[in-house]
Amino acid sequence: MTREEVKIGFIGFGNMGQAIADGFLYTHTLKPSQMCACAVNYEKLKKNTEKRGMKACRDSKETVEQSDIVVVAVKPWMTGAVLAPLKDLLAGKILWSVAAGVMFDDYEAMLAPGTHHISAIPSTPAAVGEGIYTCEKKHSLTEEEYALFHSLLSAIGIVAEVETQKVNIANTISGCGPAFASMFIEALGDAGVMYGLTRPQAYELAAGMIAGTGKLMLHQGKHPGQMKDDVCSPGGTTIRGVAALEKAGFRTAIIQAVEAAMKTYE
């Protein structure tokens, strides 16, 4: 099976499902006709699929029947109930879970023996081909299936393969990070407005800076501390700002935010 042939179906089409679909469309990795979805609210689903050129399915069984890769994009606590009536239909399919905190062994208990499944949790920038996919190393895909799966995900972001015990922290950094980064952008925007920039100008500068800094770091492979040092001239403006952030406990606040998010998995 190739990218041009594969059919993907989403069980649940909320923010995460839509972000993945948008990423495939944005990067021209898949055509709208290669994707379908189902959701509890059919009328809302139709609006969300029609504007993307996708097909809206009446239920999860129809979605599975029309798909080669089935994306479980529901709330983690719903996965068992959603998959229970689909066990037999999933034979010969690839089940892709984006449910945070639901791991390989959990799916082994939920699914029929021999079901091919993998967990890869995306971040919302997947919508523009810049997602991070926290992919659990432990899976039951064949080599050919995994090669296809990896090629699809790598076309719309970075595939970060991690051990099961590290999935939650990896997902917290990449999945919760966009919210933390957005708060930083908003704060920089407020400061810009305070000094006379329009809000759109301030947000564009701040967002572009975040995007560019991330790309530069990935491209050059530099330590973030070195990148910070590169901008800090002796007695200059940036080092004064860095000192103010340190005094305000910037690093501690970020670490504490991650600690708070991780308590969700306890």
PDB file of C-alpha atoms in Angstrom:
ATOM      1  CA  MET A   1       0.000   0.000   0.000  1.00  0.00           C
ATOM      2  CA  THR A   2       1.248   3.515  -0.851  1.00  0.00           C
ATOM      3  CA  ARG A   3       0.425   7.042   0.286  1.00  0.00           C
ATOM      4  CA  GLU A   4      -1.629   7.513  -2.851  1.00  0.00           C
ATOM      5  CA  GLU A   5      -3.766   4.467  -2.024  1.00  0.00           C
ATOM      6  CA  VAL A   6      -4.137   4.590   1.754  1.00  0.00           C
ATOM      7  CA  LYS A   7      -7.484   5.482   3.328  1.00  0.00           C
ATOM      8  CA  ILE A   8      -7.614   7.047   6.790  1.00  0.00           C
ATOM      9  CA  GLY A   9     -10.686   7.235   9.007  1.00  0.00           C
ATOM     10  CA  PHE A  10     -11.076   9.284  12.166  1.00  0.00           C
ATOM     11  CA  ILE A  11     -13.202   8.037  15.037  1.00  0.00           C
ATOM     12  CA  GLY A  12     -13.829  11.376  16.689  1.00  0.00           C
ATOM     13  CA  PHE A  13     -13.154  14.584  14.798  1.00  0.00           C
ATOM     14  CA  GLY A  14     -12.429  17.237  17.400  1.00  0.00           C
ATOM     15  CA  ASN A  15      -9.463  19.591  17.559  1.00  0.00           C
ATOM     16  CA  MET A  16      -6.821  16.878  17.345  1.00  0.00           C
ATOM     17  CA  GLY A  17      -8.444  14.884  14.565  1.00  0.00           C
ATOM     18  CA  GLN A  18      -8.977  18.044  12.556  1.00  0.00           C
ATOM     19  CA  ALA A  19      -5.370  19.161  13.127  1.00  0.00           C
ATOM     20  CA  ILE A  20      -4.058  15.873  11.732  1.00  0.00           C
ATOM     21  CA  ALA A  21      -6.401  15.998   8.732  1.00  0.00           C
ATOM     22  CA  ASP A  22      -5.459  19.625   8.085  1.00  0.00           C
ATOM     23  CA  GLY A  23      -1.780  18.699   8.196  1.00  0.00           C
ATOM     24  CA  PHE A  24      -2.243  16.015   5.561  1.00  0.00           C
ATOM     25  CA  LEU A  25      -4.117  18.482   3.363  1.00  0.00           C
ATOM     26  CA  TYR A  26      -1.788  21.432   4.024  1.00  0.00           C
ATOM     27  CA  THR A  27       1.267  19.410   2.988  1.00  0.00           C
ATOM     28  CA  HIS A  28      -0.579  17.694   0.103  1.00  0.00           C
ATOM     29  CA  THR A  29       0.337  14.353   1.661  1.00  0.00           C
ATOM     30  CA  LEU A  30      -3.216  13.055   1.228  1.00  0.00           C
ATOM     31  CA  LYS A  31      -6.230  14.058  -0.819  1.00  0.00           C
ATOM     32  CA  PRO A  32      -9.566  14.810   0.878  1.00  0.00           C
ATOM     33  CA  SER A  33     -11.033  11.712  -0.774  1.00  0.00           C
ATOM     34  CA  GLN A  34      -8.558   9.569   1.172  1.00  0.00           C
ATOM     35  CA  MET A  35     -10.011  10.603   4.541  1.00  0.00           C
ATOM     36  CA  CYS A  36     -13.319  10.154   6.313  1.00  0.00           C
ATOM     37  CA  ALA A  37     -14.542  10.668   9.875  1.00  0.00           C
ATOM     38  CA  CYS A  38     -17.347   9.999  12.327  1.00  0.00           C
ATOM     39  CA  ALA A  39     -18.401  11.842  15.480  1.00  0.00           C
ATOM     40  CA  VAL A  40     -21.272  11.947  17.939  1.00  0.00           C
ATOM     41  CA  ASN A  41     -22.684  15.214  16.553  1.00  0.00           C
ATOM     42  CA  TYR A  42     -23.320  14.338  12.907  1.00  0.00           C
ATOM     43  CA  GLU A  43     -24.432  17.798  11.811  1.00  0.00           C
ATOM     44  CA  LYS A  44     -21.304  19.405  13.268  1.00  0.00           C
ATOM     45  CA  LEU A  45     -19.226  16.623  11.730  1.00  0.00           C
ATOM     46  CA  LYS A  46     -20.689  17.315   8.282  1.00  0.00           C
ATOM     47  CA  LYS A  47     -19.735  20.984   8.511  1.00  0.00           C
ATOM     48  CA  ASN A  48     -16.179  20.102   9.558  1.00  0.00           C
ATOM     49  CA  THR A  49     -15.692  17.442   6.883  1.00  0.00           C
ATOM     50  CA  GLU A  50     -17.435  19.204   3.996  1.00  0.00           C
ATOM     51  CA  LYS A  51     -15.214  22.268   4.203  1.00  0.00           C
ATOM     52  CA  ARG A  52     -12.225  19.941   3.870  1.00  0.00           C
ATOM     53  CA  GLY A  53     -13.737  17.831   1.105  1.00  0.00           C
ATOM     54  CA  MET A  54     -13.812  14.748   3.334  1.00  0.00           C
ATOM     55  CA  LYS A  55     -16.598  12.222   3.807  1.00  0.00           C
ATOM     56  CA  ALA A  56     -18.725  12.200   6.961  1.00  0.00           C
ATOM     57  CA  CYS A  57     -19.597   8.679   8.136  1.00  0.00           C
ATOM     58  CA  ARG A  58     -22.729   7.892  10.080  1.00  0.00           C
ATOM     59  CA  ASP A  59     -20.963   5.722  12.666  1.00  0.00           C
ATOM     60  CA  SER A  60     -17.664   4.144  13.680  1.00  0.00           C
ATOM     61  CA  LYS A  61     -18.390   0.864  11.902  1.00  0.00           C
ATOM     62  CA  GLU A  62     -18.753   2.633   8.567  1.00  0.00           C
ATOM     63  CA  THR A  63     -15.539   4.543   9.262  1.00  0.00           C
ATOM     64  CA  VAL A  64     -13.571   1.364   9.978  1.00  0.00           C
ATOM     65  CA  GLU A  65     -14.959  -0.427   6.932  1.00  0.00           C
ATOM     66  CA  GLN A  66     -13.812   2.389   4.643  1.00  0.00           C
ATOM     67  CA  SER A  67     -10.340   2.811   6.157  1.00  0.00           C
ATOM     68  CA  ASP A  68      -6.923   1.176   6.116  1.00  0.00           C
ATOM     69  CA  ILE A  69      -5.717   3.262   9.064  1.00  0.00           C
ATOM     70  CA  VAL A  70      -8.227   3.968  11.826  1.00  0.00           C
ATOM     71  CA  VAL A  71      -7.405   6.955  14.033  1.00  0.00           C
ATOM     72  CA  VAL A  72      -8.853   6.772  17.546  1.00  0.00           C
ATOM     73  CA  ALA A  73      -9.234  10.469  18.340  1.00  0.00           C
ATOM     74  CA  VAL A  74     -11.596  10.364  21.317  1.00  0.00           C
ATOM     75  CA  LYS A  75     -11.060  11.224  24.976  1.00  0.00           C
ATOM     76  CA  PRO A  76      -8.782   8.655  26.663  1.00  0.00           C
ATOM     77  CA  TRP A  77     -11.475   7.444  29.038  1.00  0.00           C
ATOM     78  CA  MET A  78     -13.783   6.716  26.095  1.00  0.00           C
ATOM     79  CA  THR A  79     -11.432   4.426  24.158  1.00  0.00           C
ATOM     80  CA  GLY A  80     -12.585   1.126  25.682  1.00  0.00           C
ATOM     81  CA  ALA A  81     -16.279   1.744  25.052  1.00  0.00           C
ATOM     82  CA  VAL A  82     -15.646   3.070  21.537  1.00  0.00           C
ATOM     83  CA  LEU A  83     -13.488   0.122  20.476  1.00  0.00           C
ATOM     84  CA  ALA A  84     -15.541  -2.680  22.075  1.00  0.00           C
ATOM     85  CA  PRO A  85     -18.028  -3.081  19.170  1.00  0.00           C
ATOM     86  CA  LEU A  86     -15.259  -2.731  16.549  1.00  0.00           C
ATOM     87  CA  LYS A  87     -12.913  -5.542  17.604  1.00  0.00           C
ATOM     88  CA  ASP A  88     -13.702  -7.914  14.735  1.00  0.00           C
ATOM     89  CA  LEU A  89     -13.817  -5.154  12.135  1.00  0.00           C
ATOM     90  CA  LEU A  90     -10.265  -4.042  12.937  1.00  0.00           C
ATOM     91  CA  ALA A  91      -8.686  -7.230  11.578  1.00  0.00           C
ATOM     92  CA  GLY A  92      -6.291  -6.299   8.787  1.00  0.00           C
ATOM     93  CA  LYS A  93      -6.390  -2.602   9.705  1.00  0.00           C
ATOM     94  CA  ILE A  94      -3.872  -0.313  11.408  1.00  0.00           C
ATOM     95  CA  LEU A  95      -5.237   1.244  14.586  1.00  0.00           C
ATOM     96  CA  TRP A  96      -3.592   4.572  15.385  1.00  0.00           C
ATOM     97  CA  SER A  97      -4.301   6.006  18.827  1.00  0.00           C
ATOM     98  CA  VAL A  98      -3.885   9.683  19.681  1.00  0.00           C
ATOM     99  CA  ALA A  99      -5.367   9.227  23.162  1.00  0.00           C
ATOM    100  CA  ALA A 100      -2.921  10.530  25.767  1.00  0.00           C
ATOM    101  CA  GLY A 101      -2.055   8.113  28.553  1.00  0.00           C
ATOM    102  CA  VAL A 102      -3.476   5.013  26.837  1.00  0.00           C
ATOM    103  CA  MET A 103      -0.527   2.751  26.077  1.00  0.00           C
ATOM    104  CA  PHE A 104       0.291  -0.428  24.153  1.00  0.00           C
ATOM    105  CA  ASP A 105      -0.594  -2.805  26.978  1.00  0.00           C
ATOM    106  CA  ASP A 106      -3.928  -1.025  27.503  1.00  0.00           C
ATOM    107  CA  TYR A 107      -4.850  -1.616  23.873  1.00  0.00           C
ATOM    108  CA  GLU A 108      -3.701  -5.219  24.036  1.00  0.00           C
ATOM    109  CA  ALA A 109      -6.330  -5.722  26.738  1.00  0.00           C
ATOM    110  CA  MET A 110      -9.047  -3.867  24.788  1.00  0.00           C
ATOM    111  CA  LEU A 111      -8.519  -5.309  21.320  1.00  0.00           C
ATOM    112  CA  ALA A 112      -8.771  -8.740  19.748  1.00  0.00           C
ATOM    113  CA  PRO A 113      -5.501 -10.728  19.662  1.00  0.00           C
ATOM    114  CA  GLY A 114      -3.398  -9.912  16.614  1.00  0.00           C
ATOM    115  CA  THR A 115      -4.773  -6.410  16.075  1.00  0.00           C
ATOM    116  CA  HIS A 116      -2.115  -4.101  14.645  1.00  0.00           C
ATOM    117  CA  HIS A 117      -1.973  -0.906  16.686  1.00  0.00           C
ATOM    118  CA  ILE A 118       0.320   1.983  17.550  1.00  0.00           C
ATOM    119  CA  SER A 119       0.142   5.105  19.710  1.00  0.00           C
ATOM    120  CA  ALA A 120       1.397   8.419  18.313  1.00  0.00           C
ATOM    121  CA  ILE A 121       0.124  11.557  20.004  1.00  0.00           C
ATOM    122  CA  PRO A 122       0.398  14.791  18.004  1.00  0.00           C
ATOM    123  CA  SER A 123       0.626  18.450  18.907  1.00  0.00           C
ATOM    124  CA  THR A 124      -1.711  21.014  17.343  1.00  0.00           C
ATOM    125  CA  PRO A 125       0.931  22.519  14.985  1.00  0.00           C
ATOM    126  CA  ALA A 126       0.371  19.314  12.994  1.00  0.00           C
ATOM    127  CA  ALA A 127      -2.284  21.384  11.188  1.00  0.00           C
ATOM    128  CA  VAL A 128       0.477  23.272   9.335  1.00  0.00           C
ATOM    129  CA  GLY A 129       2.881  20.359   8.987  1.00  0.00           C
ATOM    130  CA  GLU A 130       4.884  21.268  12.089  1.00  0.00           C
ATOM    131  CA  GLY A 131       3.540  18.776  14.612  1.00  0.00           C
ATOM    132  CA  ILE A 132       5.504  16.647  17.028  1.00  0.00           C
ATOM    133  CA  TYR A 133       4.292  13.049  17.226  1.00  0.00           C
ATOM    134  CA  THR A 134       5.138  11.285  20.473  1.00  0.00           C
ATOM    135  CA  CYS A 135       5.287   7.727  19.168  1.00  0.00           C
ATOM    136  CA  GLU A 136       5.407   4.811  21.590  1.00  0.00           C
ATOM    137  CA  LYS A 137       8.222   2.488  20.474  1.00  0.00           C
ATOM    138  CA  LYS A 138       6.231  -0.576  21.468  1.00  0.00           C
ATOM    139  CA  HIS A 139       3.692  -1.401  18.740  1.00  0.00           C
ATOM    140  CA  SER A 140       2.365  -4.352  16.739  1.00  0.00           C
ATOM    141  CA  LEU A 141       2.713  -3.076  13.177  1.00  0.00           C
ATOM    142  CA  THR A 142       4.628  -5.011  10.549  1.00  0.00           C
ATOM    143  CA  GLU A 143       7.787  -3.443   9.083  1.00  0.00           C
ATOM    144  CA  GLU A 144       5.902  -2.441   5.935  1.00  0.00           C
ATOM    145  CA  GLU A 145       3.014  -0.968   7.918  1.00  0.00           C
ATOM    146  CA  TYR A 146       5.349   1.009  10.142  1.00  0.00           C
ATOM    147  CA  ALA A 147       7.293   2.320   7.150  1.00  0.00           C
ATOM    148  CA  LEU A 148       4.049   3.652   5.632  1.00  0.00           C
ATOM    149  CA  PHE A 149       2.886   5.043   8.968  1.00  0.00           C
ATOM    150  CA  HIS A 150       6.217   6.764   9.631  1.00  0.00           C
ATOM    151  CA  SER A 151       6.314   8.270   6.146  1.00  0.00           C
ATOM    152  CA  LEU A 152       2.830   9.732   6.621  1.00  0.00           C
ATOM    153  CA  LEU A 153       3.638  11.289   9.995  1.00  0.00           C
ATOM    154  CA  SER A 154       7.066  12.567   9.032  1.00  0.00           C
ATOM    155  CA  ALA A 155       5.425  14.455   6.154  1.00  0.00           C
ATOM    156  CA  ILE A 156       3.445  16.530   8.658  1.00  0.00           C
ATOM    157  CA  GLY A 157       5.883  16.856  11.536  1.00  0.00           C
ATOM    158  CA  ILE A 158       8.580  15.240  13.650  1.00  0.00           C
ATOM    159  CA  VAL A 159       8.197  11.631  14.795  1.00  0.00           C
ATOM    160  CA  ALA A 160       9.718  11.277  18.265  1.00  0.00           C
ATOM    161  CA  GLU A 161       9.992   7.581  19.170  1.00  0.00           C
ATOM    162  CA  VAL A 162      10.088   7.088  22.942  1.00  0.00           C
ATOM    163  CA  GLU A 163       9.891   4.230  25.410  1.00  0.00           C
ATOM    164  CA  THR A 164       6.506   3.597  27.007  1.00  0.00           C
ATOM    165  CA  GLN A 165       7.516   4.998  30.397  1.00  0.00           C
ATOM    166  CA  LYS A 166       8.601   8.278  28.766  1.00  0.00           C
ATOM    167  CA  VAL A 167       5.563   8.848  26.538  1.00  0.00           C
ATOM    168  CA  ASN A 168       3.706  10.968  29.089  1.00  0.00           C
ATOM    169  CA  ILE A 169       6.534  13.422  29.732  1.00  0.00           C
ATOM    170  CA  ALA A 170       7.344  13.649  26.015  1.00  0.00           C
ATOM    171  CA  ASN A 171       3.689  14.338  25.260  1.00  0.00           C
ATOM    172  CA  THR A 172       3.489  16.934  28.045  1.00  0.00           C
ATOM    173  CA  ILE A 173       6.395  18.900  26.588  1.00  0.00           C
ATOM    174  CA  SER A 174       5.284  18.701  22.965  1.00  0.00           C
ATOM    175  CA  GLY A 175       1.521  18.560  23.509  1.00  0.00           C
ATOM    176  CA  CYS A 176       1.093  21.090  26.333  1.00  0.00           C
ATOM    177  CA  GLY A 177       3.986  23.202  25.093  1.00  0.00           C
ATOM    178  CA  PRO A 178       1.939  25.033  22.423  1.00  0.00           C
ATOM    179  CA  ALA A 179      -0.274  26.441  25.193  1.00  0.00           C
ATOM    180  CA  PHE A 180       2.750  27.586  27.205  1.00  0.00           C
ATOM    181  CA  ALA A 181       4.388  29.036  24.094  1.00  0.00           C
ATOM    182  CA  SER A 182       1.151  30.835  23.202  1.00  0.00           C
ATOM    183  CA  MET A 183       1.090  32.432  26.641  1.00  0.00           C
ATOM    184  CA  PHE A 184       4.675  33.613  26.080  1.00  0.00           C
ATOM    185  CA  ILE A 185       3.697  35.051  22.685  1.00  0.00           C
ATOM    186  CA  GLU A 186       0.712  36.792  24.253  1.00  0.00           C
ATOM    187  CA  ALA A 187       2.879  38.271  27.005  1.00  0.00           C
ATOM    188  CA  LEU A 188       5.444  39.544  24.492  1.00  0.00           C
ATOM    189  CA  GLY A 189       2.544  40.973  22.517  1.00  0.00           C
ATOM    190  CA  ASP A 190       1.266  42.841  25.560  1.00  0.00           C
ATOM    191  CA  ALA A 191       4.725  44.305  26.098  1.00  0.00           C
ATOM    192  CA  GLY A 192       4.876  45.355  22.468  1.00  0.00           C
ATOM    193  CA  VAL A 193       1.510  47.086  22.718  1.00  0.00           C
ATOM    194  CA  MET A 194       2.659  48.833  25.883  1.00  0.00           C
ATOM    195  CA  TYR A 195       5.477  50.380  23.855  1.00  0.00           C
ATOM    196  CA  GLY A 196       3.327  51.414  20.893  1.00  0.00           C
ATOM    197  CA  LEU A 197       3.053  48.446  18.517  1.00  0.00           C
ATOM    198  CA  THR A 198      -0.371  47.430  17.260  1.00  0.00           C
ATOM    199  CA  ARG A 199      -1.500  44.093  18.638  1.00  0.00           C
ATOM    200  CA  PRO A 200      -1.351  42.339  15.230  1.00  0.00           C
ATOM    201  CA  GLN A 201       2.199  43.654  14.721  1.00  0.00           C
ATOM    202  CA  ALA A 202       3.272  42.557  18.177  1.00  0.00           C
ATOM    203  CA  TYR A 203       1.796  39.070  17.809  1.00  0.00           C
ATOM    204  CA  GLU A 204       3.311  38.616  14.343  1.00  0.00           C
ATOM    205  CA  LEU A 205       6.766  39.554  15.642  1.00  0.00           C
ATOM    206  CA  ALA A 206       6.473  37.295  18.698  1.00  0.00           C
ATOM    207  CA  ALA A 207       5.046  34.289  16.810  1.00  0.00           C
ATOM    208  CA  GLY A 208       7.577  34.612  14.006  1.00  0.00           C
ATOM    209  CA  MET A 209      10.377  34.794  16.541  1.00  0.00           C
ATOM    210  CA  ILE A 210       9.218  31.578  18.241  1.00  0.00           C
ATOM    211  CA  ALA A 211       8.887  29.738  14.927  1.00  0.00           C
ATOM    212  CA  GLY A 212      12.254  30.954  13.671  1.00  0.00           C
ATOM    213  CA  THR A 213      14.103  30.181  16.894  1.00  0.00           C
ATOM    214  CA  GLY A 214      12.791  26.624  16.933  1.00  0.00           C
ATOM    215  CA  LYS A 215      13.739  26.017  13.318  1.00  0.00           C
ATOM    216  CA  LEU A 216      17.194  27.519  13.857  1.00  0.00           C
ATOM    217  CA  MET A 217      17.866  25.289  16.849  1.00  0.00           C
ATOM    218  CA  LEU A 218      16.749  22.135  15.019  1.00  0.00           C
ATOM    219  CA  HIS A 219      18.807  23.099  11.974  1.00  0.00           C
ATOM    220  CA  GLN A 220      22.032  24.008  13.794  1.00  0.00           C
ATOM    221  CA  GLY A 221      21.738  21.515  16.645  1.00  0.00           C
ATOM    222  CA  LYS A 222      22.930  24.094  19.161  1.00  0.00           C
ATOM    223  CA  HIS A 223      22.276  23.884  22.897  1.00  0.00           C
ATOM    224  CA  PRO A 224      19.538  26.395  23.827  1.00  0.00           C
ATOM    225  CA  GLY A 225      21.911  27.998  26.314  1.00  0.00           C
ATOM    226  CA  GLN A 226      24.356  28.673  23.492  1.00  0.00           C
ATOM    227  CA  MET A 227      21.597  30.215  21.378  1.00  0.00           C
ATOM    228  CA  LYS A 228      20.743  32.478  24.309  1.00  0.00           C
ATOM    229  CA  ASP A 229      24.385  33.424  24.723  1.00  0.00           C
ATOM    230  CA  ASP A 230      24.670  34.232  21.018  1.00  0.00           C
ATOM    231  CA  VAL A 231      22.093  37.007  21.437  1.00  0.00           C
ATOM    232  CA  CYS A 232      23.442  38.397  24.718  1.00  0.00           C
ATOM    233  CA  SER A 233      26.070  41.073  24.110  1.00  0.00           C
ATOM    234  CA  PRO A 234      28.088  42.336  27.116  1.00  0.00           C
ATOM    235  CA  GLY A 235      26.123  45.122  28.797  1.00  0.00           C
ATOM    236  CA  GLY A 236      23.435  44.842  26.114  1.00  0.00           C
ATOM    237  CA  THR A 237      19.660  44.868  26.100  1.00  0.00           C
ATOM    238  CA  THR A 238      19.071  41.110  25.883  1.00  0.00           C
ATOM    239  CA  ILE A 239      21.172  40.145  28.912  1.00  0.00           C
ATOM    240  CA  ARG A 240      19.236  42.663  30.981  1.00  0.00           C
ATOM    241  CA  GLY A 241      15.997  41.025  29.905  1.00  0.00           C
ATOM    242  CA  VAL A 242      17.422  37.560  30.640  1.00  0.00           C
ATOM    243  CA  ALA A 243      18.425  38.709  34.132  1.00  0.00           C
ATOM    244  CA  ALA A 244      14.893  40.020  34.735  1.00  0.00           C
ATOM    245  CA  LEU A 245      13.387  36.668  33.643  1.00  0.00           C
ATOM    246  CA  GLU A 246      15.737  34.794  35.975  1.00  0.00           C
ATOM    247  CA  LYS A 247      14.840  37.101  38.858  1.00  0.00           C
ATOM    248  CA  ALA A 248      11.137  36.471  38.192  1.00  0.00           C
ATOM    249  CA  GLY A 249      11.641  32.699  38.324  1.00  0.00           C
ATOM    250  CA  PHE A 250      10.977  32.057  34.621  1.00  0.00           C
ATOM    251  CA  ARG A 251      12.659  28.636  34.498  1.00  0.00           C
ATOM    252  CA  THR A 252      11.049  27.519  37.753  1.00  0.00           C
ATOM    253  CA  ALA A 253       7.604  28.548  36.493  1.00  0.00           C
ATOM    254  CA  ILE A 254       8.032  26.445  33.322  1.00  0.00           C
ATOM    255  CA  ILE A 255       9.249  23.401  35.240  1.00  0.00           C
ATOM    256  CA  GLN A 256       6.373  23.730  37.707  1.00  0.00           C
ATOM    257  CA  ALA A 257       3.903  23.946  34.815  1.00  0.00           C
ATOM    258  CA  VAL A 258       5.221  20.643  33.460  1.00  0.00           C
ATOM    259  CA  GLU A 259       5.073  19.082  36.935  1.00  0.00           C
ATOM    260  CA  ALA A 260       1.439  20.190  37.298  1.00  0.00           C
ATOM    261  CA  ALA A 261       0.535  18.768  33.886  1.00  0.00           C
ATOM    262  CA  MET A 262       2.200  15.436  34.698  1.00  0.00           C
ATOM    263  CA  LYS A 263      -0.031  14.988  37.755  1.00  0.00           C
ATOM    264  CA  THR A 264      -2.837  14.223  35.281  1.00  0.00           C
ATOM    265  CA  TYR A 265      -1.240  10.800  34.686  1.00  0.00           C
ATOM    266  CA  GLU A 266      -0.925   9.891  38.370  1.00  0.00           C
TER     267      GLU A 266
END
